[in-house]
Short mmCIF file of N, CA and C in Angstrom, two decimals:
data_model
loop_
_atom_site.label_atom_id
_atom_site.label_comp_id
_atom_site.label_asym_id
_atom_site.label_seq_id
_atom_site.Cartn_x
_atom_site.Cartn_y
_atom_site.Cartn_z
N MET Z 1 14.71 -8.78 -2.81
CA MET Z 1 14.22 -7.41 -2.79
C MET Z 1 15.01 -6.51 -3.73
N GLU Z 2 16.32 -6.77 -3.87
CA GLU Z 2 17.14 -5.91 -4.72
C GLU Z 2 16.62 -5.88 -6.15
N GLU Z 3 15.95 -6.94 -6.58
CA GLU Z 3 15.45 -7.02 -7.94
C GLU Z 3 14.04 -6.47 -8.07
N GLY Z 4 13.47 -5.99 -6.96
CA GLY Z 4 12.12 -5.44 -7.00
C GLY Z 4 11.03 -6.50 -6.97
N LYS Z 5 11.39 -7.72 -6.60
CA LYS Z 5 10.40 -8.81 -6.55
C LYS Z 5 9.65 -8.76 -5.23
N LEU Z 6 8.43 -9.32 -5.24
CA LEU Z 6 7.63 -9.39 -4.03
C LEU Z 6 8.13 -10.54 -3.16
N LEU Z 7 8.03 -10.34 -1.85
CA LEU Z 7 8.32 -11.43 -0.92
C LEU Z 7 7.22 -12.47 -1.03
N PRO Z 8 7.53 -13.72 -0.72
CA PRO Z 8 6.48 -14.74 -0.73
C PRO Z 8 5.36 -14.35 0.25
N SER Z 9 4.12 -14.66 -0.12
CA SER Z 9 2.98 -14.30 0.71
C SER Z 9 3.08 -14.91 2.10
N THR Z 10 3.61 -16.13 2.20
CA THR Z 10 3.74 -16.77 3.51
C THR Z 10 4.65 -15.96 4.43
N THR Z 11 5.72 -15.40 3.88
CA THR Z 11 6.63 -14.57 4.67
C THR Z 11 5.94 -13.29 5.11
N VAL Z 12 5.26 -12.65 4.17
CA VAL Z 12 4.56 -11.40 4.48
C VAL Z 12 3.51 -11.65 5.56
N MET Z 13 2.75 -12.73 5.43
CA MET Z 13 1.70 -13.00 6.40
C MET Z 13 2.27 -13.31 7.78
N ALA Z 14 3.39 -14.01 7.85
CA ALA Z 14 4.03 -14.29 9.14
C ALA Z 14 4.46 -12.99 9.81
N LEU Z 15 5.05 -12.08 9.04
CA LEU Z 15 5.45 -10.78 9.59
C LEU Z 15 4.24 -9.97 10.02
N LEU Z 16 3.21 -10.00 9.21
CA LEU Z 16 1.99 -9.26 9.51
C LEU Z 16 1.32 -9.80 10.77
N ARG Z 17 1.21 -11.10 10.86
CA ARG Z 17 0.61 -11.74 12.04
C ARG Z 17 1.36 -11.34 13.30
N LYS Z 18 2.67 -11.34 13.26
CA LYS Z 18 3.50 -10.97 14.41
C LYS Z 18 3.28 -9.51 14.80
N ALA Z 19 3.24 -8.63 13.80
CA ALA Z 19 3.04 -7.19 14.07
C ALA Z 19 1.65 -6.93 14.63
N MET Z 20 0.64 -7.58 14.07
CA MET Z 20 -0.73 -7.35 14.51
C MET Z 20 -0.97 -7.90 15.92
N ALA Z 21 -0.24 -8.93 16.30
CA ALA Z 21 -0.38 -9.51 17.64
C ALA Z 21 0.04 -8.52 18.72
N ARG Z 22 0.88 -7.56 18.36
CA ARG Z 22 1.33 -6.54 19.32
C ARG Z 22 0.26 -5.48 19.57
N SER Z 23 -0.79 -5.44 18.74
CA SER Z 23 -1.84 -4.42 18.86
C SER Z 23 -3.23 -5.04 18.74
N PRO Z 24 -3.56 -5.99 19.62
CA PRO Z 24 -4.87 -6.63 19.48
C PRO Z 24 -6.01 -5.62 19.67
N GLY Z 25 -7.03 -5.75 18.83
CA GLY Z 25 -8.20 -4.88 18.94
C GLY Z 25 -8.01 -3.49 18.37
N SER Z 26 -6.85 -3.23 17.78
CA SER Z 26 -6.56 -1.91 17.23
C SER Z 26 -6.74 -1.91 15.72
N TYR Z 27 -6.97 -0.72 15.19
CA TYR Z 27 -6.93 -0.57 13.74
C TYR Z 27 -5.47 -0.56 13.31
N VAL Z 28 -5.21 -1.18 12.19
CA VAL Z 28 -3.85 -1.27 11.70
C VAL Z 28 -3.83 -0.76 10.26
N ALA Z 29 -2.93 0.15 9.97
CA ALA Z 29 -2.72 0.62 8.60
C ALA Z 29 -1.50 -0.13 8.06
N ILE Z 30 -1.68 -0.79 6.93
CA ILE Z 30 -0.62 -1.60 6.35
C ILE Z 30 -0.23 -0.99 5.02
N ASP Z 31 0.96 -0.43 4.97
CA ASP Z 31 1.44 0.26 3.77
C ASP Z 31 1.82 -0.74 2.68
N GLY Z 32 1.25 -0.52 1.50
CA GLY Z 32 1.63 -1.34 0.35
C GLY Z 32 1.15 -2.77 0.39
N PHE Z 33 0.00 -2.99 1.00
CA PHE Z 33 -0.50 -4.36 1.16
C PHE Z 33 -2.00 -4.36 1.01
N PRO Z 34 -2.60 -5.34 0.38
CA PRO Z 34 -1.98 -6.49 -0.27
C PRO Z 34 -1.44 -6.11 -1.64
N ARG Z 35 -0.37 -6.77 -2.01
CA ARG Z 35 0.24 -6.49 -3.31
C ARG Z 35 -0.12 -7.50 -4.38
N SER Z 36 -0.80 -8.56 -3.97
CA SER Z 36 -1.19 -9.59 -4.93
C SER Z 36 -2.49 -10.23 -4.47
N LEU Z 37 -3.13 -10.95 -5.37
CA LEU Z 37 -4.34 -11.68 -4.99
C LEU Z 37 -4.03 -12.72 -3.92
N GLU Z 38 -2.85 -13.32 -4.00
CA GLU Z 38 -2.46 -14.30 -2.99
C GLU Z 38 -2.38 -13.63 -1.61
N ASN Z 39 -1.73 -12.46 -1.53
CA ASN Z 39 -1.69 -11.69 -0.26
C ASN Z 39 -3.10 -11.41 0.23
N CYS Z 40 -3.95 -10.99 -0.69
CA CYS Z 40 -5.32 -10.60 -0.36
C CYS Z 40 -6.09 -11.78 0.22
N ARG Z 41 -5.99 -12.91 -0.43
CA ARG Z 41 -6.71 -14.10 0.04
C ARG Z 41 -6.15 -14.61 1.36
N ASP Z 42 -4.82 -14.53 1.52
CA ASP Z 42 -4.20 -14.94 2.79
C ASP Z 42 -4.64 -14.02 3.92
N PHE Z 43 -4.70 -12.73 3.64
CA PHE Z 43 -5.16 -11.77 4.65
C PHE Z 43 -6.62 -12.04 5.01
N GLU Z 44 -7.43 -12.29 4.00
CA GLU Z 44 -8.84 -12.58 4.23
C GLU Z 44 -9.00 -13.80 5.14
N ALA Z 45 -8.20 -14.84 4.91
CA ALA Z 45 -8.27 -16.05 5.73
C ALA Z 45 -7.84 -15.77 7.17
N LEU Z 46 -6.87 -14.89 7.34
CA LEU Z 46 -6.35 -14.57 8.67
C LEU Z 46 -7.24 -13.58 9.43
N CYS Z 47 -7.73 -12.54 8.73
CA CYS Z 47 -8.39 -11.42 9.40
C CYS Z 47 -9.78 -11.10 8.89
N GLY Z 48 -10.17 -11.66 7.77
CA GLY Z 48 -11.41 -11.24 7.13
C GLY Z 48 -11.11 -10.12 6.14
N TRP Z 49 -12.18 -9.55 5.60
CA TRP Z 49 -12.01 -8.47 4.61
C TRP Z 49 -11.55 -7.19 5.29
N PRO Z 50 -10.70 -6.42 4.63
CA PRO Z 50 -10.36 -5.11 5.19
C PRO Z 50 -11.59 -4.20 5.16
N GLU Z 51 -11.65 -3.27 6.09
CA GLU Z 51 -12.78 -2.34 6.12
C GLU Z 51 -12.73 -1.38 4.93
N PHE Z 52 -11.53 -1.01 4.54
CA PHE Z 52 -11.36 -0.08 3.43
C PHE Z 52 -9.92 -0.15 2.96
N VAL Z 53 -9.67 0.45 1.80
CA VAL Z 53 -8.33 0.53 1.23
C VAL Z 53 -8.06 1.98 0.86
N LEU Z 54 -6.87 2.46 1.21
CA LEU Z 54 -6.41 3.76 0.73
C LEU Z 54 -5.44 3.48 -0.41
N ASN Z 55 -5.78 3.94 -1.58
CA ASN Z 55 -4.95 3.74 -2.76
C ASN Z 55 -4.41 5.10 -3.19
N ILE Z 56 -3.13 5.29 -3.02
CA ILE Z 56 -2.50 6.55 -3.39
C ILE Z 56 -2.03 6.42 -4.83
N GLU Z 57 -2.71 7.14 -5.72
CA GLU Z 57 -2.44 7.04 -7.15
C GLU Z 57 -1.35 8.00 -7.57
N VAL Z 58 -0.37 7.47 -8.28
CA VAL Z 58 0.75 8.26 -8.80
C VAL Z 58 1.09 7.71 -10.18
N PRO Z 59 1.17 8.56 -11.20
CA PRO Z 59 1.55 8.08 -12.53
C PRO Z 59 2.92 7.40 -12.51
N ASP Z 60 3.09 6.44 -13.40
CA ASP Z 60 4.33 5.66 -13.45
C ASP Z 60 5.58 6.53 -13.52
N GLU Z 61 5.55 7.55 -14.39
CA GLU Z 61 6.77 8.35 -14.57
C GLU Z 61 7.16 9.09 -13.28
N ILE Z 62 6.19 9.55 -12.52
CA ILE Z 62 6.48 10.22 -11.25
C ILE Z 62 6.96 9.19 -10.23
N MET Z 63 6.36 8.02 -10.24
CA MET Z 63 6.80 6.97 -9.32
C MET Z 63 8.25 6.60 -9.57
N VAL Z 64 8.63 6.46 -10.83
CA VAL Z 64 10.02 6.13 -11.16
C VAL Z 64 10.95 7.25 -10.66
N GLU Z 65 10.59 8.50 -10.90
CA GLU Z 65 11.39 9.62 -10.41
C GLU Z 65 11.58 9.55 -8.90
N ARG Z 66 10.51 9.27 -8.18
CA ARG Z 66 10.58 9.21 -6.71
C ARG Z 66 11.43 8.05 -6.23
N ILE Z 67 11.30 6.90 -6.89
CA ILE Z 67 12.11 5.73 -6.50
C ILE Z 67 13.59 6.03 -6.72
N LEU Z 68 13.92 6.60 -7.87
CA LEU Z 68 15.33 6.89 -8.16
C LEU Z 68 15.88 7.95 -7.22
N GLU Z 69 15.08 8.95 -6.89
CA GLU Z 69 15.53 9.98 -5.95
C GLU Z 69 15.76 9.38 -4.57
N ARG Z 70 14.85 8.50 -4.14
CA ARG Z 70 15.05 7.84 -2.85
C ARG Z 70 16.33 7.02 -2.86
N GLY Z 71 16.62 6.35 -3.98
CA GLY Z 71 17.85 5.59 -4.09
C GLY Z 71 19.08 6.47 -3.98
N ARG Z 72 19.03 7.63 -4.61
CA ARG Z 72 20.17 8.56 -4.54
C ARG Z 72 20.35 9.11 -3.12
N SER Z 73 19.25 9.44 -2.47
CA SER Z 73 19.36 10.09 -1.15
C SER Z 73 19.56 9.10 -0.01
N SER Z 74 19.09 7.85 -0.19
CA SER Z 74 19.19 6.89 0.92
C SER Z 74 20.27 5.84 0.71
N GLY Z 75 20.69 5.68 -0.53
CA GLY Z 75 21.67 4.64 -0.83
C GLY Z 75 21.06 3.25 -0.96
N ARG Z 76 19.73 3.16 -1.01
CA ARG Z 76 19.09 1.85 -1.17
C ARG Z 76 19.48 1.26 -2.52
N VAL Z 77 20.06 0.09 -2.48
CA VAL Z 77 20.52 -0.54 -3.72
C VAL Z 77 19.37 -1.03 -4.58
N ASP Z 78 18.19 -1.23 -3.98
CA ASP Z 78 17.06 -1.72 -4.76
C ASP Z 78 16.26 -0.58 -5.40
N ASP Z 79 16.67 0.64 -5.21
CA ASP Z 79 16.00 1.79 -5.84
C ASP Z 79 16.79 2.23 -7.07
N ASN Z 80 16.73 1.40 -8.09
CA ASN Z 80 17.39 1.69 -9.35
C ASN Z 80 16.38 1.54 -10.48
N MET Z 81 16.76 1.93 -11.68
CA MET Z 81 15.83 1.93 -12.81
C MET Z 81 15.29 0.52 -13.08
N GLU Z 82 16.15 -0.48 -13.08
CA GLU Z 82 15.71 -1.84 -13.39
C GLU Z 82 14.66 -2.33 -12.39
N SER Z 83 14.93 -2.16 -11.10
CA SER Z 83 13.96 -2.65 -10.11
C SER Z 83 12.71 -1.77 -10.10
N ALA Z 84 12.85 -0.47 -10.37
CA ALA Z 84 11.68 0.41 -10.43
C ALA Z 84 10.74 -0.04 -11.55
N MET Z 85 11.30 -0.35 -12.70
CA MET Z 85 10.47 -0.80 -13.82
C MET Z 85 9.82 -2.15 -13.51
N HIS Z 86 10.58 -3.01 -12.83
CA HIS Z 86 10.02 -4.30 -12.45
C HIS Z 86 8.89 -4.13 -11.44
N ARG Z 87 9.06 -3.23 -10.48
CA ARG Z 87 8.00 -2.97 -9.49
C ARG Z 87 6.73 -2.48 -10.17
N LEU Z 88 6.88 -1.56 -11.12
CA LEU Z 88 5.70 -1.05 -11.82
C LEU Z 88 5.02 -2.15 -12.62
N LYS Z 89 5.80 -2.97 -13.29
CA LYS Z 89 5.24 -4.09 -14.05
C LYS Z 89 4.48 -5.02 -13.11
N THR Z 90 5.09 -5.33 -11.97
CA THR Z 90 4.44 -6.19 -10.99
C THR Z 90 3.16 -5.56 -10.48
N PHE Z 91 3.19 -4.25 -10.22
CA PHE Z 91 1.98 -3.58 -9.74
C PHE Z 91 0.86 -3.67 -10.78
N HIS Z 92 1.19 -3.41 -12.02
CA HIS Z 92 0.16 -3.46 -13.07
C HIS Z 92 -0.37 -4.88 -13.26
N GLU Z 93 0.50 -5.87 -13.12
CA GLU Z 93 0.08 -7.26 -13.30
C GLU Z 93 -0.64 -7.83 -12.08
N GLN Z 94 -0.24 -7.41 -10.86
CA GLN Z 94 -0.79 -8.00 -9.65
C GLN Z 94 -1.56 -7.02 -8.77
N GLY Z 95 -1.05 -5.81 -8.64
CA GLY Z 95 -1.69 -4.83 -7.75
C GLY Z 95 -3.02 -4.34 -8.26
N ARG Z 96 -3.08 -3.97 -9.52
CA ARG Z 96 -4.34 -3.49 -10.10
C ARG Z 96 -5.45 -4.54 -10.01
N PRO Z 97 -5.17 -5.80 -10.43
CA PRO Z 97 -6.22 -6.81 -10.29
C PRO Z 97 -6.65 -7.02 -8.83
N THR Z 98 -5.72 -6.85 -7.91
CA THR Z 98 -6.07 -6.99 -6.48
C THR Z 98 -7.02 -5.89 -6.06
N LEU Z 99 -6.77 -4.66 -6.50
CA LEU Z 99 -7.70 -3.56 -6.19
C LEU Z 99 -9.07 -3.83 -6.80
N GLU Z 100 -9.09 -4.33 -8.03
CA GLU Z 100 -10.37 -4.65 -8.68
C GLU Z 100 -11.10 -5.76 -7.92
N TYR Z 101 -10.38 -6.76 -7.47
CA TYR Z 101 -10.95 -7.86 -6.70
C TYR Z 101 -11.59 -7.34 -5.41
N LEU Z 102 -10.87 -6.48 -4.69
CA LEU Z 102 -11.39 -5.91 -3.45
C LEU Z 102 -12.62 -5.05 -3.71
N SER Z 103 -12.56 -4.26 -4.76
CA SER Z 103 -13.69 -3.40 -5.10
C SER Z 103 -14.93 -4.24 -5.43
N LYS Z 104 -14.77 -5.29 -6.23
CA LYS Z 104 -15.89 -6.16 -6.59
C LYS Z 104 -16.46 -6.88 -5.36
N ALA Z 105 -15.59 -7.09 -4.34
CA ALA Z 105 -16.04 -7.75 -3.12
C ALA Z 105 -16.76 -6.77 -2.18
N GLY Z 106 -16.82 -5.50 -2.58
CA GLY Z 106 -17.52 -4.51 -1.77
C GLY Z 106 -16.65 -3.74 -0.81
N VAL Z 107 -15.35 -3.93 -0.87
CA VAL Z 107 -14.44 -3.17 -0.01
C VAL Z 107 -14.33 -1.76 -0.57
N LYS Z 108 -14.56 -0.76 0.27
CA LYS Z 108 -14.48 0.64 -0.15
C LYS Z 108 -13.02 1.00 -0.43
N ILE Z 109 -12.77 1.54 -1.61
CA ILE Z 109 -11.44 1.97 -1.99
C ILE Z 109 -11.44 3.48 -2.13
N TYR Z 110 -10.61 4.12 -1.35
CA TYR Z 110 -10.45 5.57 -1.42
C TYR Z 110 -9.20 5.85 -2.24
N ASN Z 111 -9.38 6.49 -3.39
CA ASN Z 111 -8.26 6.85 -4.26
C ASN Z 111 -7.81 8.26 -3.92
N LEU Z 112 -6.56 8.37 -3.52
CA LEU Z 112 -5.98 9.65 -3.15
C LEU Z 112 -4.99 10.07 -4.23
N ASP Z 113 -4.91 11.36 -4.49
CA ASP Z 113 -4.01 11.89 -5.52
C ASP Z 113 -2.62 12.06 -4.92
N GLY Z 114 -1.74 11.10 -5.22
CA GLY Z 114 -0.39 11.11 -4.69
C GLY Z 114 0.57 12.04 -5.40
N THR Z 115 0.09 12.78 -6.40
CA THR Z 115 0.97 13.76 -7.06
C THR Z 115 1.03 15.05 -6.26
N GLN Z 116 0.13 15.19 -5.30
CA GLN Z 116 0.07 16.39 -4.47
C GLN Z 116 1.15 16.35 -3.40
N PRO Z 117 1.47 17.51 -2.81
CA PRO Z 117 2.43 17.52 -1.70
C PRO Z 117 1.90 16.67 -0.53
N PRO Z 118 2.80 16.15 0.31
CA PRO Z 118 2.39 15.27 1.40
C PRO Z 118 1.26 15.84 2.28
N ASN Z 119 1.30 17.13 2.58
CA ASN Z 119 0.24 17.69 3.43
C ASN Z 119 -1.12 17.64 2.75
N CYS Z 120 -1.15 17.75 1.43
CA CYS Z 120 -2.42 17.66 0.69
C CYS Z 120 -2.92 16.22 0.65
N VAL Z 121 -2.01 15.27 0.52
CA VAL Z 121 -2.41 13.86 0.54
C VAL Z 121 -2.96 13.53 1.93
N TRP Z 122 -2.32 14.07 2.97
CA TRP Z 122 -2.80 13.87 4.33
C TRP Z 122 -4.22 14.44 4.49
N ASP Z 123 -4.45 15.61 3.94
CA ASP Z 123 -5.79 16.21 4.00
C ASP Z 123 -6.81 15.33 3.28
N GLN Z 124 -6.41 14.73 2.16
CA GLN Z 124 -7.31 13.81 1.46
C GLN Z 124 -7.64 12.60 2.34
N LEU Z 125 -6.63 12.08 3.03
CA LEU Z 125 -6.85 10.95 3.93
C LEU Z 125 -7.83 11.35 5.04
N LEU Z 126 -7.65 12.52 5.63
CA LEU Z 126 -8.55 12.96 6.70
C LEU Z 126 -9.97 13.13 6.20
N ALA Z 127 -10.14 13.45 4.93
CA ALA Z 127 -11.47 13.66 4.37
C ALA Z 127 -12.21 12.34 4.06
N THR Z 128 -11.53 11.20 4.20
CA THR Z 128 -12.18 9.92 3.89
C THR Z 128 -13.22 9.51 4.92
N ASN Z 129 -13.16 10.09 6.09
CA ASN Z 129 -14.09 9.73 7.18
C ASN Z 129 -14.08 8.24 7.48
N THR Z 130 -12.89 7.67 7.52
CA THR Z 130 -12.69 6.28 7.91
C THR Z 130 -12.29 6.24 9.38
N PRO Z 131 -12.28 5.07 10.01
CA PRO Z 131 -11.78 5.00 11.39
C PRO Z 131 -10.35 5.53 11.51
N LEU Z 132 -9.54 5.31 10.49
CA LEU Z 132 -8.17 5.82 10.50
C LEU Z 132 -8.15 7.34 10.50
N SER Z 133 -8.98 7.95 9.66
CA SER Z 133 -8.99 9.42 9.61
C SER Z 133 -9.56 9.99 10.91
N ALA Z 134 -10.58 9.34 11.47
CA ALA Z 134 -11.17 9.82 12.72
C ALA Z 134 -10.14 9.76 13.85
N ARG Z 135 -9.39 8.66 13.91
CA ARG Z 135 -8.36 8.53 14.95
C ARG Z 135 -7.26 9.57 14.74
N SER Z 136 -6.89 9.79 13.48
CA SER Z 136 -5.85 10.79 13.19
C SER Z 136 -6.30 12.17 13.60
N LYS Z 137 -7.57 12.50 13.35
CA LYS Z 137 -8.09 13.81 13.73
C LYS Z 137 -8.08 13.97 15.24
N ARG Z 138 -8.45 12.92 15.98
CA ARG Z 138 -8.42 12.98 17.45
C ARG Z 138 -7.01 13.17 17.94
N PHE Z 139 -6.06 12.44 17.32
CA PHE Z 139 -4.67 12.51 17.72
C PHE Z 139 -4.12 13.92 17.51
N MET Z 140 -4.57 14.57 16.42
CA MET Z 140 -4.06 15.90 16.09
C MET Z 140 -4.71 17.01 16.91
N SER Z 141 -5.82 16.71 17.57
CA SER Z 141 -6.53 17.73 18.35
C SER Z 141 -5.84 18.03 19.64
#
């Protein structure tokens, strides 16, 4: 992880399976997943197709700024320039094709503008009218 590399899909799926077993029959939001076509296919084999994807779009230069700031404020050793650049390269090589694969398969992808303040991104999520947004609205009422 310190180098910004992805965990093996088998490891991710084992962790995911364990977490999902704690909430049977519930909707689950999985942050930053799938990160590769291998993750996507493994998830499909385990759970079927996702109902939708929330893709928070942020330009590379802003993402690097945020990663470095998180490293400074949290002390995370993997939040440095080298690993940030590697993460972006990995996303462009693996994440983008995964989003395209899901889109071509008919999975609805909601693109949210991640350059906005957190409350505005939250409002965008609520406007998606997904089961996640409906549950969030009920929770907030």
